[in-house]
Coordinates of N, CA and C in Angstrom, one line a residue:
M331 N -114.9 -36.7 35.8 CA -114.4 -36.4 37.2 C -114.6 -34.9 37.5
K332 N -114.8 -34.1 36.5 CA -115.0 -32.7 36.8 C -116.2 -32.4 37.6
V333 N -117.3 -33.2 37.4 CA -118.5 -33.0 38.2 C -118.2 -33.3 39.6
A334 N -117.5 -34.4 39.9 CA -117.1 -34.8 41.3 C -116.3 -33.6 42.0
L335 N -115.4 -33.0 41.2 CA -114.7 -31.9 41.8 C -115.6 -30.7 42.1
W336 N -116.5 -30.5 41.2 CA -117.5 -29.4 41.5 C -118.3 -29.7 42.7
C337 N -118.6 -31.0 42.9 CA -119.4 -31.4 44.1 C -118.5 -31.1 45.4
L338 N -117.2 -31.3 45.3 CA -116.3 -31.0 46.4 C -116.4 -29.5 46.6
F339 N -116.3 -28.7 45.6 CA -116.4 -27.2 45.8 C -117.7 -26.8 46.4
F340 N -118.8 -27.4 45.9 CA -120.1 -27.1 46.4 C -120.2 -27.4 47.9
N341 N -119.6 -28.6 48.3 CA -119.6 -28.9 49.7 C -118.9 -27.9 50.5
L342 N -117.8 -27.3 50.0 CA -117.1 -26.2 50.7 C -118.0 -25.0 51.0
I343 N -118.8 -24.7 49.9 CA -119.7 -23.5 50.1 C -120.9 -23.9 51.0
W344 N -121.4 -25.1 50.9 CA -122.6 -25.6 51.6 C -122.2 -25.6 53.1
L345 N -121.0 -25.9 53.5 CA -120.6 -25.9 54.9 C -120.9 -24.6 55.6
I346 N -120.7 -23.5 54.9 CA -120.9 -22.2 55.5 C -122.4 -21.7 55.2
A347 N -122.9 -22.0 54.0 CA -124.3 -21.6 53.7 C -125.3 -22.2 54.6
N348 N -125.1 -23.5 55.0 CA -126.1 -24.1 55.8 C -126.1 -23.6 57.2
K349 N -125.2 -22.7 57.5 CA -125.2 -22.1 58.9 C -126.2 -21.0 59.0
A350 N -126.9 -20.6 57.9 CA -127.8 -19.4 58.0 C -128.9 -19.6 59.0
P351 N -129.6 -20.7 59.1 CA -130.6 -20.9 60.2 C -130.0 -20.8 61.6
L352 N -128.8 -21.3 61.7 CA -128.1 -21.3 63.0 C -127.8 -19.8 63.4
F353 N -127.3 -19.1 62.4 CA -127.0 -17.7 62.6 C -128.3 -16.9 63.0
R354 N -129.4 -17.2 62.3 CA -130.6 -16.5 62.6 C -131.1 -16.8 64.0
A355 N -131.0 -18.1 64.4 CA -131.4 -18.5 65.7 C -130.6 -17.8 66.8
M356 N -129.3 -17.7 66.6 CA -128.5 -17.0 67.5 C -128.8 -15.5 67.6
Q357 N -129.1 -14.9 66.5 CA -129.5 -13.5 66.5 C -130.8 -13.3 67.3
R358 N -131.7 -14.2 67.3 CA -133.0 -14.1 67.9 C -132.9 -14.6 69.4
D359 N -131.8 -14.9 69.9 CA -131.6 -15.5 71.2 C -131.5 -14.4 72.3
G360 N -132.5 -13.6 72.4 CA -132.5 -12.6 73.5 C -131.5 -11.5 73.3
S361 N -130.2 -11.8 73.5 CA -129.2 -10.7 73.5 C -128.5 -10.6 72.1
G362 N -129.0 -11.3 71.1 CA -128.4 -11.2 69.8 C -127.2 -12.1 69.6
Y363 N -126.6 -12.1 68.5 CA -125.5 -13.0 68.2 C -124.3 -12.6 69.1
D364 N -123.8 -13.6 69.8 CA -122.6 -13.4 70.7 C -121.4 -13.8 69.9
N365 N -120.7 -12.8 69.4 CA -119.5 -13.1 68.6 C -118.3 -13.3 69.5
H366 N -118.4 -13.0 70.8 CA -117.3 -13.2 71.8 C -117.3 -14.7 72.2
L367 N -118.4 -15.3 72.4 CA -118.5 -16.7 72.9 C -119.6 -17.4 72.1
P368 N -119.5 -17.5 70.8 CA -120.6 -18.1 70.1 C -120.9 -19.6 70.4
R369 N -119.9 -20.4 70.8 CA -120.1 -21.8 71.1 C -120.9 -21.9 72.4
Q370 N -120.7 -21.0 73.4 CA -121.5 -21.1 74.6 C -122.9 -20.7 74.3
Q371 N -123.1 -19.7 73.4 CA -124.5 -19.4 73.1 C -125.1 -20.5 72.3
Q372 N -124.4 -21.1 71.4 CA -125.0 -22.3 70.6 C -125.4 -23.4 71.6
S373 N -124.6 -23.6 72.6 CA -125.0 -24.8 73.5 C -126.3 -24.5 74.3
R374 N -126.8 -23.3 74.3 CA -128.0 -23.0 75.0 C -129.2 -23.0 74.0
L375 N -129.0 -23.2 72.7 CA -130.1 -23.1 71.8 C -131.0 -24.4 71.9
T376 N -132.3 -24.2 71.6 CA -133.2 -25.3 71.6 C -134.0 -25.3 70.3
G377 N -134.8 -26.3 70.0 CA -135.6 -26.3 68.8 C -134.8 -26.2 67.5
L378 N -135.3 -25.3 66.7 CA -134.7 -25.2 65.3 C -133.2 -24.8 65.5
G379 N -132.9 -23.9 66.4 CA -131.5 -23.5 66.6 C -130.6 -24.7 66.9
A380 N -131.1 -25.6 67.8 CA -130.3 -26.7 68.2 C -130.1 -27.7 67.0
R381 N -131.2 -27.9 66.3 CA -131.2 -28.8 65.1 C -130.3 -28.2 64.0
A382 N -130.3 -26.9 63.8 CA -129.4 -26.2 62.9 C -128.0 -26.4 63.2
L383 N -127.7 -26.3 64.5 CA -126.3 -26.5 65.0 C -125.9 -27.9 64.7
A384 N -126.7 -28.9 65.0 CA -126.4 -30.3 64.8 C -126.2 -30.6 63.3
A385 N -127.0 -30.0 62.5 CA -126.9 -30.2 61.0 C -125.6 -29.6 60.5
H386 N -125.3 -28.4 61.0 CA -124.0 -27.8 60.6 C -122.8 -28.6 61.0
Q387 N -122.8 -29.1 62.3 CA -121.7 -29.9 62.7 C -121.6 -31.2 62.0
N388 N -122.7 -31.8 61.7 CA -122.7 -33.0 60.9 C -122.1 -32.8 59.5
G389 N -122.4 -31.6 59.0 CA -121.8 -31.3 57.6 C -120.3 -31.4 57.6
F390 N -119.7 -31.0 58.7 CA -118.2 -31.0 58.8 C -117.7 -32.5 58.9
E391 N -118.5 -33.3 59.6 CA -118.2 -34.7 59.8 C -118.3 -35.4 58.4
A392 N -119.3 -35.1 57.7 CA -119.5 -35.8 56.4 C -118.5 -35.3 55.4
F393 N -118.1 -34.0 55.5 CA -117.2 -33.5 54.5 C -115.9 -34.3 54.5
G394 N -115.3 -34.6 55.6 CA -114.1 -35.4 55.7 C -114.2 -36.7 55.0
M395 N -115.4 -37.4 55.3 CA -115.6 -38.7 54.6 C -115.7 -38.5 53.1
F396 N -116.3 -37.5 52.7 CA -116.5 -37.2 51.2 C -115.1 -37.0 50.6
V397 N -114.2 -36.2 51.2 CA -112.9 -36.0 50.7 C -112.1 -37.3 50.6
A398 N -112.2 -38.1 51.7 CA -111.5 -39.4 51.7 C -112.0 -40.3 50.6
A399 N -113.3 -40.5 50.4 CA -113.8 -41.3 49.4 C -113.4 -40.8 48.0
L400 N -113.5 -39.5 47.8 CA -113.1 -38.9 46.5 C -111.7 -39.2 46.2
F401 N -110.8 -39.0 47.2 CA -109.4 -39.2 47.1 C -109.1 -40.7 46.6
I402 N -109.7 -41.6 47.3 CA -109.5 -43.0 47.0 C -110.0 -43.3 45.5
A403 N -111.1 -42.8 45.2 CA -111.7 -43.0 43.8 C -110.8 -42.4 42.8
V404 N -110.4 -41.1 43.0 CA -109.6 -40.4 42.0 C -108.2 -41.1 41.8
Q405 N -107.6 -41.4 42.9 CA -106.2 -42.0 42.9 C -106.3 -43.4 42.2
A406 N -107.4 -44.1 42.3 CA -107.5 -45.4 41.7 C -107.9 -45.3 40.3
G407 N -108.3 -44.2 39.8 CA -108.7 -44.0 38.4 C -110.1 -44.6 38.2
T408 N -111.0 -44.4 39.2 CA -112.4 -44.9 39.0 C -113.1 -44.3 37.8
D409 N -113.9 -45.1 37.2 CA -114.7 -44.7 36.1 C -115.3 -43.3 36.4
P410 N -115.0 -42.3 35.6 CA -115.5 -40.9 36.0 C -117.0 -40.8 35.9
I411 N -117.7 -41.6 35.1 CA -119.1 -41.5 35.0 C -119.7 -41.9 36.3
W412 N -119.3 -43.1 36.9 CA -119.8 -43.5 38.2 C -119.4 -42.6 39.3
L413 N -118.1 -42.2 39.2 CA -117.6 -41.2 40.3 C -118.5 -40.0 40.3
N414 N -118.8 -39.4 39.2 CA -119.6 -38.2 39.1 C -121.0 -38.5 39.6
R415 N -121.6 -39.6 39.2 CA -123.0 -39.9 39.7 C -123.0 -40.1 41.2
L416 N -122.1 -40.8 41.7 CA -122.1 -41.0 43.2 C -121.8 -39.7 43.9
A417 N -121.0 -38.8 43.4 CA -120.7 -37.5 44.0 C -122.0 -36.7 44.0
V418 N -122.7 -36.7 42.9 CA -123.9 -35.9 42.9 C -125.0 -36.5 43.8
V419 N -125.1 -37.8 43.9 CA -126.0 -38.4 44.8 C -125.7 -38.0 46.3
H420 N -124.4 -38.0 46.6 CA -124.0 -37.6 47.9 C -124.4 -36.2 48.2
V421 N -124.1 -35.3 47.3 CA -124.4 -33.8 47.5 C -125.9 -33.6 47.7
V422 N -126.7 -34.2 46.8 CA -128.1 -34.0 46.9 C -128.6 -34.6 48.2
A423 N -128.2 -35.8 48.5 CA -128.6 -36.4 49.8 C -128.3 -35.5 51.0
R424 N -127.1 -34.9 51.0 CA -126.6 -34.1 52.1 C -127.5 -32.8 52.2
V425 N -127.8 -32.2 51.1 CA -128.6 -31.0 51.1 C -130.0 -31.3 51.6
I426 N -130.6 -32.4 51.1 CA -131.9 -32.8 51.6 C -131.9 -33.2 53.1
Y427 N -130.8 -33.9 53.5 CA -130.6 -34.3 54.9 C -130.6 -33.0 55.8
T428 N -129.9 -32.0 55.4 CA -129.8 -30.8 56.2 C -131.2 -30.1 56.3
V429 N -131.9 -30.0 55.2 CA -133.2 -29.4 55.3 C -134.2 -30.2 56.2
L430 N -134.1 -31.5 56.0 CA -134.9 -32.4 56.9 C -134.6 -32.3 58.3
Y431 N -133.3 -32.0 58.6 CA -132.9 -31.8 60.0 C -133.5 -30.5 60.5
W432 N -133.5 -29.5 59.7 CA -134.1 -28.2 60.2 C -135.6 -28.4 60.4
L433 N -136.2 -29.2 59.6 CA -137.7 -29.4 59.7 C -138.1 -30.4 60.8
D434 N -137.1 -31.1 61.4 CA -137.3 -32.1 62.4 C -138.0 -33.3 61.9
W435 N -137.7 -33.7 60.6 CA -138.3 -34.9 60.1 C -137.2 -36.0 60.2
A436 N -137.2 -36.6 61.4 CA -136.1 -37.5 61.7 C -136.0 -38.7 60.9
S437 N -137.1 -39.4 60.6 CA -137.0 -40.7 59.8 C -136.5 -40.4 58.4
L438 N -137.1 -39.4 57.7 CA -136.6 -39.1 56.4 C -135.1 -38.7 56.4
R439 N -134.8 -37.9 57.4 CA -133.4 -37.4 57.6 C -132.5 -38.6 57.7
T440 N -132.8 -39.6 58.4 CA -132.0 -40.8 58.6 C -131.8 -41.5 57.2
L441 N -132.9 -41.6 56.5 CA -132.8 -42.2 55.1 C -131.9 -41.4 54.2
M442 N -131.9 -40.1 54.3 CA -131.0 -39.3 53.4 C -129.6 -39.4 53.9
W443 N -129.4 -39.5 55.2 CA -128.0 -39.8 55.8 C -127.5 -41.1 55.2
S444 N -128.3 -42.1 55.2 CA -127.9 -43.4 54.8 C -127.6 -43.4 53.3
I445 N -128.4 -42.7 52.5 CA -128.1 -42.6 51.1 C -126.8 -41.9 50.8
G446 N -126.6 -40.8 51.5 CA -125.3 -40.1 51.4 C -124.1 -40.9 51.8
Y447 N -124.2 -41.7 52.9 CA -123.1 -42.5 53.4 C -122.9 -43.7 52.5
L448 N -123.9 -44.3 52.0 CA -123.8 -45.4 51.0 C -123.1 -45.0 49.7
S449 N -123.4 -43.7 49.3 CA -122.7 -43.2 48.1 C -121.2 -43.1 48.3
L450 N -120.9 -42.7 49.5 CA -119.4 -42.6 49.9 C -118.8 -44.0 49.9
L451 N -119.4 -44.9 50.5 CA -118.9 -46.3 50.5 C -118.7 -46.8 49.1
A452 N -119.7 -46.6 48.3 CA -119.7 -47.1 46.9 C -118.5 -46.4 46.1
M453 N -118.4 -45.1 46.4 CA -117.3 -44.3 45.7 C -115.9 -44.9 46.1
A454 N -115.7 -45.1 47.4 CA -114.4 -45.7 47.8 C -114.3 -47.1 47.4
L455 N -115.3 -47.9 47.4 CA -115.2 -49.3 47.0 C -114.9 -49.4 45.6
L456 N -115.5 -48.6 44.7 CA -115.1 -48.6 43.3 C -113.7 -48.3 43.1
G457 N -113.1 -47.5 43.9 CA -111.7 -47.2 43.8 C -110.8 -48.3 44.3
L458 N -111.3 -49.1 45.2 CA -110.5 -50.2 45.7 C -110.6 -51.5 44.9
L459 N -111.6 -51.6 44.0 CA -111.8 -52.8 43.2 C -111.0 -52.8 41.9

């Protein structure tokens, strides 16, 4: 189970680290990074900046589901080997998903999203069985 908890910690770091392309896009947006109204500036981004914003926001959405699935699995005493494997699959899928989002490779991105989501369903289901 320790690996799964490290995956949770990595997710916390990744939520902020994956903002780097968004931050760069905002810096290059004519007047620089708008720290007074960053969300308004973000709403005007296009191309890579818009995709980086969407990937960043999706990371927060996925994080909540990961925490819920991990909670169910841990509370139920799920086999730690399977729990760890599924947590690693989820983290790897999410990192690849984010990079594919930046690159605008939509079909492969959807595949990675599906793998990440299915790993969460499996994690929770193992806890419920």
